[in-house]
PDB file of N, CA and C in Angstrom:
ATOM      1  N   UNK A1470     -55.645-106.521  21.115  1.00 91.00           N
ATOM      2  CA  UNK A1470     -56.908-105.982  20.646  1.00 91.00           C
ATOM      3  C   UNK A1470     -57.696-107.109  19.972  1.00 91.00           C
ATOM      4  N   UNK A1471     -58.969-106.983  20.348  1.00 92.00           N
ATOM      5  CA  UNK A1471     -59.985-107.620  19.579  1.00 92.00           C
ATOM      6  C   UNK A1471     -60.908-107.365  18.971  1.00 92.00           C
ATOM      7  N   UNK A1472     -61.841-108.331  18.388  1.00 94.00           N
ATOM      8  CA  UNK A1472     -62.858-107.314  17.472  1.00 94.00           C
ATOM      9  C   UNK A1472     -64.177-108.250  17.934  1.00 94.00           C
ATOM     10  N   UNK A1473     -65.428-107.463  18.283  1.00 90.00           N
ATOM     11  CA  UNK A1473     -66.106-107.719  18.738  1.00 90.00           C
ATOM     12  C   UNK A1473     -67.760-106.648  18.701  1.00 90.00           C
ATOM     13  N   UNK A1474     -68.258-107.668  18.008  1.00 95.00           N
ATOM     14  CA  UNK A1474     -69.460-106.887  16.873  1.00 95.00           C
ATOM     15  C   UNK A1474     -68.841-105.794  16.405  1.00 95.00           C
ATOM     16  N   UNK A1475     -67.975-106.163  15.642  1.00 96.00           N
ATOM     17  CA  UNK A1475     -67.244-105.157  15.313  1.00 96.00           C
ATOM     18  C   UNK A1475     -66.779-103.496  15.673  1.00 96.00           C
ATOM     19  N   UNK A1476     -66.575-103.802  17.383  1.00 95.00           N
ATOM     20  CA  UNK A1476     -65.888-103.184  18.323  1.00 95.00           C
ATOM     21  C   UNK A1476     -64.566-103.696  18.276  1.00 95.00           C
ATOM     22  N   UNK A1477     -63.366-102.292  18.089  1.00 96.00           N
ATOM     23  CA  UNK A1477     -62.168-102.963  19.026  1.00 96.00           C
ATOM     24  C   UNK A1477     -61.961-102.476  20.514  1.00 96.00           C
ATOM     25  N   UNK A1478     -61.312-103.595  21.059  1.00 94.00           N
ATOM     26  CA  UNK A1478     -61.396-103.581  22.784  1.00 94.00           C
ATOM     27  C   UNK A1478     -59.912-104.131  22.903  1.00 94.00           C
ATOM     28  N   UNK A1479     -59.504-104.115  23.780  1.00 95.00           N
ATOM     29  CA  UNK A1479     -58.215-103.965  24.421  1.00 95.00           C
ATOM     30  C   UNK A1479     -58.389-105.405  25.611  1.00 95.00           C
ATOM     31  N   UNK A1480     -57.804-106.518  25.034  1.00 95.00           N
ATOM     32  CA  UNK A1480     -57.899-107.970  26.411  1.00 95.00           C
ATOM     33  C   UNK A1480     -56.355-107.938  26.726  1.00 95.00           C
ATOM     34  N   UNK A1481     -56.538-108.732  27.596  1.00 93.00           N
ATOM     35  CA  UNK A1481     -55.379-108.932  28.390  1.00 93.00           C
ATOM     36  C   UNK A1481     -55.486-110.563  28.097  1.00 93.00           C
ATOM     37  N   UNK A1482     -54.483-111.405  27.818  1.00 93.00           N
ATOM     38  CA  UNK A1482     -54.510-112.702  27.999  1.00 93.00           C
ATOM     39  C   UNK A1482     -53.846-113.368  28.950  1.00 93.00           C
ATOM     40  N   UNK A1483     -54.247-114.426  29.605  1.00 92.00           N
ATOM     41  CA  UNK A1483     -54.122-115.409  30.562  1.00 92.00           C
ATOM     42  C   UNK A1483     -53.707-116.741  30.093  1.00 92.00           C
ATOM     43  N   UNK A1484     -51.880-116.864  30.045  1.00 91.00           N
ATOM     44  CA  UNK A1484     -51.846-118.074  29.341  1.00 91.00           C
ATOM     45  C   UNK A1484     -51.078-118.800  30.260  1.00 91.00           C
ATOM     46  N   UNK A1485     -51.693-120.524  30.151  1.00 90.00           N
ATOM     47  CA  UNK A1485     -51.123-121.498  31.372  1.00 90.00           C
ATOM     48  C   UNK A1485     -50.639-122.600  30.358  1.00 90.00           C
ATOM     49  N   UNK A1486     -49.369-123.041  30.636  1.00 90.00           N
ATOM     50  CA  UNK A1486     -48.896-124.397  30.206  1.00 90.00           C
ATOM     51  C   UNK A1486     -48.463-125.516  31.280  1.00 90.00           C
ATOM     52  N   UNK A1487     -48.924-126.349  30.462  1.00 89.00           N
ATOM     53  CA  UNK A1487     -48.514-127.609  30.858  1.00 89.00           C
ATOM     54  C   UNK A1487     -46.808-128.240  31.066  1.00 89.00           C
ATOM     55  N   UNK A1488     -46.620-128.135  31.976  1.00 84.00           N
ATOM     56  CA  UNK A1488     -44.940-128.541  32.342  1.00 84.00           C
ATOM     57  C   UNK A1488     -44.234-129.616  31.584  1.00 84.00           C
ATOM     58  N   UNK A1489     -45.183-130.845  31.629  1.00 85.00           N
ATOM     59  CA  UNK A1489     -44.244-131.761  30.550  1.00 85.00           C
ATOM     60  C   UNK A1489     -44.929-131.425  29.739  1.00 85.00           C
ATOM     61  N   UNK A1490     -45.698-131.633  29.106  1.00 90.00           N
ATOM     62  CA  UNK A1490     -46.352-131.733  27.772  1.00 90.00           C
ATOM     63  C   UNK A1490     -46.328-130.614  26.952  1.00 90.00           C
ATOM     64  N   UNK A1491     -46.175-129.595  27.797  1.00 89.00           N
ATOM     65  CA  UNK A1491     -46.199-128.203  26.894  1.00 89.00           C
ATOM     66  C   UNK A1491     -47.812-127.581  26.558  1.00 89.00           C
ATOM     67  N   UNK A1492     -48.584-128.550  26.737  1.00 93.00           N
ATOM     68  CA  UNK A1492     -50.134-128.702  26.306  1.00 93.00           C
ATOM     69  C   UNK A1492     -50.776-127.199  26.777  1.00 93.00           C
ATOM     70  N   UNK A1493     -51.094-125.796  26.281  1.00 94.00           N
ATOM     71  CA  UNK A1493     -51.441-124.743  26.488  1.00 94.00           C
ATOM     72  C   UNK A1493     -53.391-124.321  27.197  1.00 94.00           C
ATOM     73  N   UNK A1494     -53.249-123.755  27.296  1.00 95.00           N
ATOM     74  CA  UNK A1494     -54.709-123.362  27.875  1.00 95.00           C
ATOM     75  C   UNK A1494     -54.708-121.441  27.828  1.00 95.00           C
ATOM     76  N   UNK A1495     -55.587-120.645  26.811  1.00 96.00           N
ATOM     77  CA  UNK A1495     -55.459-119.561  26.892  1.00 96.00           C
ATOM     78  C   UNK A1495     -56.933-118.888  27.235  1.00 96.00           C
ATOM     79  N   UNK A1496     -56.970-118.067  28.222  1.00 96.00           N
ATOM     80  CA  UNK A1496     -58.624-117.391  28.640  1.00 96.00           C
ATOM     81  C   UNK A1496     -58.502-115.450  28.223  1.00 96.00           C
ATOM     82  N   UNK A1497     -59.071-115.004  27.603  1.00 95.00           N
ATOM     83  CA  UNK A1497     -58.908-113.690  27.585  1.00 95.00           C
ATOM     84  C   UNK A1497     -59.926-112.740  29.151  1.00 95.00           C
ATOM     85  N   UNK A1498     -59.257-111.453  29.243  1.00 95.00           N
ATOM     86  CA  UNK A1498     -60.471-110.922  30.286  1.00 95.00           C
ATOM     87  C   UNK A1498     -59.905-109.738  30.100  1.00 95.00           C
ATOM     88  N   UNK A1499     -60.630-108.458  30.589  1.00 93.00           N
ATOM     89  CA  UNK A1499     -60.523-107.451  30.209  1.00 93.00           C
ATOM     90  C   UNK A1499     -59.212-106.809  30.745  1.00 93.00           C
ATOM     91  N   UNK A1500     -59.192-107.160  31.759  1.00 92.00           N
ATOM     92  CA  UNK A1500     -57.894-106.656  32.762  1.00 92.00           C
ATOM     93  C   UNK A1500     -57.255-107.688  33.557  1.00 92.00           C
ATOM     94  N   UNK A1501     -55.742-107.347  34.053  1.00 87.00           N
ATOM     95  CA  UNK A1501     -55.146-107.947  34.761  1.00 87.00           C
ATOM     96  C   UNK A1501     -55.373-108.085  36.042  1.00 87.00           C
ATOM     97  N   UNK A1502     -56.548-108.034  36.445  1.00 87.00           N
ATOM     98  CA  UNK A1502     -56.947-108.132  38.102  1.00 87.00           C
ATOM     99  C   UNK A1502     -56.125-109.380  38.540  1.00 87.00           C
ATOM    100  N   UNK A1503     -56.166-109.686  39.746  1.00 86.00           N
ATOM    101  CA  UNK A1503     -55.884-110.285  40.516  1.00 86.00           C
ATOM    102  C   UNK A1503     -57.042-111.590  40.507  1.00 86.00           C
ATOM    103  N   UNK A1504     -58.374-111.300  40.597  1.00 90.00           N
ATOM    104  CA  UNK A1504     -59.542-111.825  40.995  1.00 90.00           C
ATOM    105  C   UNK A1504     -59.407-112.553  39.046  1.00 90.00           C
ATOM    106  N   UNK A1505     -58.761-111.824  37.752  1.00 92.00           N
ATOM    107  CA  UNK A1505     -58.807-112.965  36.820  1.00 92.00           C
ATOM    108  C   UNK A1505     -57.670-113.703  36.819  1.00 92.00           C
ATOM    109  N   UNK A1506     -56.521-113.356  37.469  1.00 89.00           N
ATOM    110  CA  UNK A1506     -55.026-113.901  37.403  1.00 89.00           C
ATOM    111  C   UNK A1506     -55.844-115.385  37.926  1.00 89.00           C
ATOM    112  N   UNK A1507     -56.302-115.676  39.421  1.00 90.00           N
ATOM    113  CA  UNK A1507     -56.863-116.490  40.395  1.00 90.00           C
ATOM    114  C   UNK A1507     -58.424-117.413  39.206  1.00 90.00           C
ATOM    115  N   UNK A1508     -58.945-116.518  38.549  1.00 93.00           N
ATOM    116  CA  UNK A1508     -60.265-117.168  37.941  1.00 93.00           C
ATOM    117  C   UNK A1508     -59.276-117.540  36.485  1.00 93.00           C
ATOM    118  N   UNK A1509     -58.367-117.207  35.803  1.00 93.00           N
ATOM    119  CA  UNK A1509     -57.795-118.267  34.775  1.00 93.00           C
ATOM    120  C   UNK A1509     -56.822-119.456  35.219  1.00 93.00           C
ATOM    121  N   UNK A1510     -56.726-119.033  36.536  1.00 91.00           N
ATOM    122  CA  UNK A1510     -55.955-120.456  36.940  1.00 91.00           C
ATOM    123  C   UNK A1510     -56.922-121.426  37.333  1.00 91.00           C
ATOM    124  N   UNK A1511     -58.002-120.980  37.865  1.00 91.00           N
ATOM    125  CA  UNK A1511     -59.523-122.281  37.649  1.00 91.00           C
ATOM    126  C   UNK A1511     -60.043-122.965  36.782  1.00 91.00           C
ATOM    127  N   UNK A1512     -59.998-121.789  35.995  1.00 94.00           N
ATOM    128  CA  UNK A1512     -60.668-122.146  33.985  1.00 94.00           C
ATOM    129  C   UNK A1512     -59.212-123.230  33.758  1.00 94.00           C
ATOM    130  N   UNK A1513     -58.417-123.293  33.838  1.00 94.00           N
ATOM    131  CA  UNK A1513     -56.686-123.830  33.503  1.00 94.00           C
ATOM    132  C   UNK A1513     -57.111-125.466  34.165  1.00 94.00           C
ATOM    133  N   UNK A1514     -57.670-125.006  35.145  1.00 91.00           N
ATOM    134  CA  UNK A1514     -57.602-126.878  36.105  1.00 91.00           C
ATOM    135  C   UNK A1514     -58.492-127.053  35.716  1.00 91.00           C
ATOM    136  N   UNK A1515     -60.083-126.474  35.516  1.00 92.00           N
ATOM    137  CA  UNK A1515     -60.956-127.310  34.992  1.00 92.00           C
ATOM    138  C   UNK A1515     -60.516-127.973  33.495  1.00 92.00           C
ATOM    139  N   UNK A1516     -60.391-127.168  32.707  1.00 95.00           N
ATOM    140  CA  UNK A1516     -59.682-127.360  30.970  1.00 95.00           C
ATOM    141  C   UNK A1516     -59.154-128.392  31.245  1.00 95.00           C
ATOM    142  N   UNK A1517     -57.855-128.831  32.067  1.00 93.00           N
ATOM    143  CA  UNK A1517     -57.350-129.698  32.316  1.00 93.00           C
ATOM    144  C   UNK A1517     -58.226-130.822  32.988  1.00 93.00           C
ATOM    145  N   UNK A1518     -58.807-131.063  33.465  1.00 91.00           N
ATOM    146  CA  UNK A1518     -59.289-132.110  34.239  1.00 91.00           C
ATOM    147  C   UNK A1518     -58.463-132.116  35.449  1.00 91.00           C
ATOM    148  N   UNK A1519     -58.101-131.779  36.202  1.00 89.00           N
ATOM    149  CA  UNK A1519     -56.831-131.224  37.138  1.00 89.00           C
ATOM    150  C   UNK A1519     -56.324-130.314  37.418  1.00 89.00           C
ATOM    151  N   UNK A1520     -55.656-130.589  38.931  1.00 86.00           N
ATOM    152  CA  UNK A1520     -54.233-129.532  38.952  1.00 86.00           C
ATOM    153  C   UNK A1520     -53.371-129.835  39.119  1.00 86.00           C
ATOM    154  N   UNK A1521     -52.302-129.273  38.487  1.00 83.00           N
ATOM    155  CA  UNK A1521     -50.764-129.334  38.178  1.00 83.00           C
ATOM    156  C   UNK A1521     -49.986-129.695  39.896  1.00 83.00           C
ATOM    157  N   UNK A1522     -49.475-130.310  40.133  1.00 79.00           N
ATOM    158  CA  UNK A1522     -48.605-130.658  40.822  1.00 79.00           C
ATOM    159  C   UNK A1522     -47.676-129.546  41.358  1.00 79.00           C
ATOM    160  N   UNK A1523     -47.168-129.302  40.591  1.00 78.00           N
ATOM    161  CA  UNK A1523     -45.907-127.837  39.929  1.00 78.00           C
ATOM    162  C   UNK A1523     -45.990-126.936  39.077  1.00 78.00           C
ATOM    163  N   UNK A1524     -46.332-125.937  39.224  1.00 80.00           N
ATOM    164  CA  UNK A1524     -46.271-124.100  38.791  1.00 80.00           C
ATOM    165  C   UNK A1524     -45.511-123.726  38.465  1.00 80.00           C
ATOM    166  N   UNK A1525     -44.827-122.983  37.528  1.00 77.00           N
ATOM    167  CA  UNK A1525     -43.786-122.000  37.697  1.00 77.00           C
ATOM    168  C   UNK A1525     -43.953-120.674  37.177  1.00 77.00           C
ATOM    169  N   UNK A1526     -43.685-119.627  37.483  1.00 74.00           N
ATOM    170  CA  UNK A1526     -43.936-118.667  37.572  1.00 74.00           C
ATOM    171  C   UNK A1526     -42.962-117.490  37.168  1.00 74.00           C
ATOM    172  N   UNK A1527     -42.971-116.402  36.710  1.00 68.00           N
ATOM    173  CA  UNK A1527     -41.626-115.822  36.117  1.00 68.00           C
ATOM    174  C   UNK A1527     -42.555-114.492  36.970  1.00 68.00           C
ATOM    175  N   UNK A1528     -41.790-114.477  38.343  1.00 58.00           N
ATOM    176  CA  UNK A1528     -41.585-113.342  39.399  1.00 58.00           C
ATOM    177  C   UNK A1528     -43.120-112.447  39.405  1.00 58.00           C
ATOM    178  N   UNK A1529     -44.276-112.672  38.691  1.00 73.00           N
ATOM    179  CA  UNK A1529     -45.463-111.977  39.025  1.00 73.00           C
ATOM    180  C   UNK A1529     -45.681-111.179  40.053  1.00 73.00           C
ATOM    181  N   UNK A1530     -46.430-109.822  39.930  1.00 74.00           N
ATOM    182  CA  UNK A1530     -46.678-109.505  41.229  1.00 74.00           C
ATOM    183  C   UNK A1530     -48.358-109.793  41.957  1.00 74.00           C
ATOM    184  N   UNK A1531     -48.830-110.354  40.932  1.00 75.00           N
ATOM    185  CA  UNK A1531     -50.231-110.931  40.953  1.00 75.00           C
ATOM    186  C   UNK A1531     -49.801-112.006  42.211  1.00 75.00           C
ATOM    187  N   UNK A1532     -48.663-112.363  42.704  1.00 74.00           N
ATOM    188  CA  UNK A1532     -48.354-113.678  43.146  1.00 74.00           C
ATOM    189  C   UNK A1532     -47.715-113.325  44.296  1.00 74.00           C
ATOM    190  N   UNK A1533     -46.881-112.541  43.708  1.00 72.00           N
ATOM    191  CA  UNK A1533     -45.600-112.696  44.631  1.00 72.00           C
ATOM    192  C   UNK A1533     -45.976-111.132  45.357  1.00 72.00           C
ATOM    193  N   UNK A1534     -45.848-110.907  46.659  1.00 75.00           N
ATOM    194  CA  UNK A1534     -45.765-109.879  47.363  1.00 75.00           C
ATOM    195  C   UNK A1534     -44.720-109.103  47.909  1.00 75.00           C
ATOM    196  N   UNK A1535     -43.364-110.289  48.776  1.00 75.00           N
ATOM    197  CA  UNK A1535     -42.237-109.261  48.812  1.00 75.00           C
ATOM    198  C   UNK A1535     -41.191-110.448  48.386  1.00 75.00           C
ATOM    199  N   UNK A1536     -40.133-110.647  47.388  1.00 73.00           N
ATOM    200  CA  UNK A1536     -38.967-111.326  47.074  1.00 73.00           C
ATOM    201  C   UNK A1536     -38.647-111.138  45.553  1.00 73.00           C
ATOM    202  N   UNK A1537     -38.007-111.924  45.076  1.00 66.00           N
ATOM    203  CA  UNK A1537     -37.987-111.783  43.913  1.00 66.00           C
ATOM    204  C   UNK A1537     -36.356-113.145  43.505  1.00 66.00           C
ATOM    205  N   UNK A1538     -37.546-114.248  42.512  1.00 66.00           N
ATOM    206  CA  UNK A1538     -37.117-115.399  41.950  1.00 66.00           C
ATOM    207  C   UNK A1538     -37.115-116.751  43.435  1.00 66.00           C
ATOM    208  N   UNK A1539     -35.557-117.068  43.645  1.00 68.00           N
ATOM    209  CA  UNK A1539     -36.060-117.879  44.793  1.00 68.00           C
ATOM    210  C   UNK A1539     -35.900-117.366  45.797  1.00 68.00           C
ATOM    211  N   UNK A1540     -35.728-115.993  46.350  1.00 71.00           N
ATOM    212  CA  UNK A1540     -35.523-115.334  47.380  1.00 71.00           C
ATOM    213  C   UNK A1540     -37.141-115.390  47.882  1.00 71.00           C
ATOM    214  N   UNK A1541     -38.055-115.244  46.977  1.00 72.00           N
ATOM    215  CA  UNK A1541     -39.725-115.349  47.496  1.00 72.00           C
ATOM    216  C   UNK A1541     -39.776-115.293  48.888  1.00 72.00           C
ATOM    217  N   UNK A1542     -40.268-113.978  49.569  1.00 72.00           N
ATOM    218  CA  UNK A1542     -39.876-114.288  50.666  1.00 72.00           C
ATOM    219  C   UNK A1542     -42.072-114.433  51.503  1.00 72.00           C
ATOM    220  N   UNK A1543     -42.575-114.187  50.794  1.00 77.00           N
ATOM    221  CA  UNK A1543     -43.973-113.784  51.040  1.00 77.00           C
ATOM    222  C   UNK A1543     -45.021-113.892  49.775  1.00 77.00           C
ATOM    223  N   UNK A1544     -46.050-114.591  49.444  1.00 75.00           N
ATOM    224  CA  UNK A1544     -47.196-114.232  48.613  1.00 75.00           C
ATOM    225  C   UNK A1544     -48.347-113.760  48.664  1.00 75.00           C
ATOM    226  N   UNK A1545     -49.108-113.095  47.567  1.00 76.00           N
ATOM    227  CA  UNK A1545     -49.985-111.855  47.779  1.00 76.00           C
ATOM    228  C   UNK A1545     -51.378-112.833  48.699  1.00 76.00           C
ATOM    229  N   UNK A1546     -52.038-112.479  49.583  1.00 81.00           N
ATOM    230  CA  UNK A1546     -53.136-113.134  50.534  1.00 81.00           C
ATOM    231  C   UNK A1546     -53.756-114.375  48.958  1.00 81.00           C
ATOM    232  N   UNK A1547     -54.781-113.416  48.403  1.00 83.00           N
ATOM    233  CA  UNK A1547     -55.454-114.696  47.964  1.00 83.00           C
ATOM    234  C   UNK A1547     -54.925-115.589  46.709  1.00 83.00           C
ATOM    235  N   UNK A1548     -53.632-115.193  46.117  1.00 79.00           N
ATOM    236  CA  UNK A1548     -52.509-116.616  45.421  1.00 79.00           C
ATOM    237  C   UNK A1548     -52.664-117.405  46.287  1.00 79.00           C
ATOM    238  N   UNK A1549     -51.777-117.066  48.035  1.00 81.00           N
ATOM    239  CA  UNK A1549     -51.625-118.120  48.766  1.00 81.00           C
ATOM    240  C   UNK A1549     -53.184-118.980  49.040  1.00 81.00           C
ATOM    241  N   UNK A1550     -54.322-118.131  49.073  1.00 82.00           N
ATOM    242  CA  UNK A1550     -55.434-119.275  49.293  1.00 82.00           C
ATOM    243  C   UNK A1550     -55.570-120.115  48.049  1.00 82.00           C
ATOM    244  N   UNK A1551     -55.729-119.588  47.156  1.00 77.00           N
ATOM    245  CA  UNK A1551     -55.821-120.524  45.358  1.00 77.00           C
ATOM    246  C   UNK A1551     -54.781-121.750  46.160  1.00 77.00           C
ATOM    247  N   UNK A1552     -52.922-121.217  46.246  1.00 76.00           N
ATOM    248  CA  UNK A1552     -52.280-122.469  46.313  1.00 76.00           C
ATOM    249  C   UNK A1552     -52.703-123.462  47.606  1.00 76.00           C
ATOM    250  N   UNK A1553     -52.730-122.694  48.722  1.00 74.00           N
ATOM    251  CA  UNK A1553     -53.817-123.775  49.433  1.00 74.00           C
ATOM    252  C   UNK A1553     -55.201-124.841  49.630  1.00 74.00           C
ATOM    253  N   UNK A1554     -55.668-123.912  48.718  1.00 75.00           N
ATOM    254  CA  UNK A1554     -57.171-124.326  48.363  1.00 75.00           C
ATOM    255  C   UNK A1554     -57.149-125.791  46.823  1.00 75.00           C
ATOM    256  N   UNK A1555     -55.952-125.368  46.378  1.00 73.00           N
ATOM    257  CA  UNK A1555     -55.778-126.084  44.862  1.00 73.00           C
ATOM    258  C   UNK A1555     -54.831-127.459  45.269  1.00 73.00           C
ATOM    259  N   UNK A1556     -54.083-127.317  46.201  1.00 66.00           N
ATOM    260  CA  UNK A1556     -52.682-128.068  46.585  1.00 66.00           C
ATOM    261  C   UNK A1556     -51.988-128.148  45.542  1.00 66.00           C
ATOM    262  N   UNK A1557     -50.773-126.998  44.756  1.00 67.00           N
ATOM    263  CA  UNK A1557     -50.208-127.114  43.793  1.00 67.00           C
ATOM    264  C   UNK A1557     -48.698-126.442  44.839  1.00 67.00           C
ATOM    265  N   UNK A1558     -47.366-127.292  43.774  1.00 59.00           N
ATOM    266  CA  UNK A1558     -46.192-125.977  44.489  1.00 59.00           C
ATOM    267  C   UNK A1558     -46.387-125.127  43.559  1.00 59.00           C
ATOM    268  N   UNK A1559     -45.802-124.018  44.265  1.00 56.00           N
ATOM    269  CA  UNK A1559     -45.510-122.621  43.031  1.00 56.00           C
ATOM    270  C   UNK A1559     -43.914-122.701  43.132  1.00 56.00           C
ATOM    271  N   UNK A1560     -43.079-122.495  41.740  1.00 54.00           N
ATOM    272  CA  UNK A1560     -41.714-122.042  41.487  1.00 54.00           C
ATOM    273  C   UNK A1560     -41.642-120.901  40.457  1.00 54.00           C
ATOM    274  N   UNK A1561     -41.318-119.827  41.342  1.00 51.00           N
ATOM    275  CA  UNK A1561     -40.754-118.478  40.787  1.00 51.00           C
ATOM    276  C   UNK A1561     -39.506-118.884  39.897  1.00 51.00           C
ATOM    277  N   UNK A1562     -39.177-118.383  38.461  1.00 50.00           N
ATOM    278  CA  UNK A1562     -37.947-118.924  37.731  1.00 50.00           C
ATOM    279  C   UNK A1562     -37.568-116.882  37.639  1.00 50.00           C
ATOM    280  N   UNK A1563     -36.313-116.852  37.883  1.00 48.00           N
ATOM    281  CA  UNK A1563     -35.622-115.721  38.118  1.00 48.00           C
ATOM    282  C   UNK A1563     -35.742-115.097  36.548  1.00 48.00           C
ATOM    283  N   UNK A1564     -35.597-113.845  36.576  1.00 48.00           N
ATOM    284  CA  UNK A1564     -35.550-113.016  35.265  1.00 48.00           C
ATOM    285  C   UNK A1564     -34.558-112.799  35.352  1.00 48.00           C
ATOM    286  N   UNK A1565     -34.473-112.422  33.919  1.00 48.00           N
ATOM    287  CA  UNK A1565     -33.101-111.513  33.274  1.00 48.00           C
ATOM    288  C   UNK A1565     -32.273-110.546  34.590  1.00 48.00           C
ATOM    289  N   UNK A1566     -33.058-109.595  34.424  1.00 45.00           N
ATOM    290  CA  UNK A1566     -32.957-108.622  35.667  1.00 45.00           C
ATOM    291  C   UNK A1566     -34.188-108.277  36.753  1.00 45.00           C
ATOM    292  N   UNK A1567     -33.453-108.055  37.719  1.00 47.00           N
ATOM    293  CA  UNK A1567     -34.950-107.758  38.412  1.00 47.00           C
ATOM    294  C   UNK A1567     -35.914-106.398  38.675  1.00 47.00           C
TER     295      UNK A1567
END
């Protein structure tokens, strides 16, 4: 929740780190769409001056369409254009449970 002219509203946050450095990048948006999952990973490379080489990812379904960790067997249409369009790898890191 946030406060805003002193409205509270309900964000969702979008947070990207940096692999070695740890160096963070956070964008708020109202909802978990797909279309902001894809527009905070833009805001993330511009912030950066770049894109990451290597992704990793903890099993999303914003991302991932049918697998789960490194079984990944398929990703959702427009992740795969972002990772095409961006040239980054993506690595799914397995959960607890699935």
């Amino acid at each position: 929740m946030v406060i805003v002219n002193g409205e509270r509203i309900r964000v969702n946050i979008f947070c990207f780190r940096l692999c070695y450095s740890c160096a963070p990048y956070v964008a708020v948006f109202p909802n978990q769409s797909s279309d902001n999952f894809l527009a905070g990973h833009v805001l993330a490379f511009n912030f950066f001056g770049g894109v990451s080489k290597r992704l990793i990812y903890d099993n999303l379904k914003t991302a991932v369409k049918d697998g789960w960790g490194k079984y990944v067997q398929s990703l959702q249409k427009d992740f795969l254009a972002l990772r095409s369009t961006m040239s980054f790898k993506r690595t799914f890191e397995p959960q607890s449970s699935p």
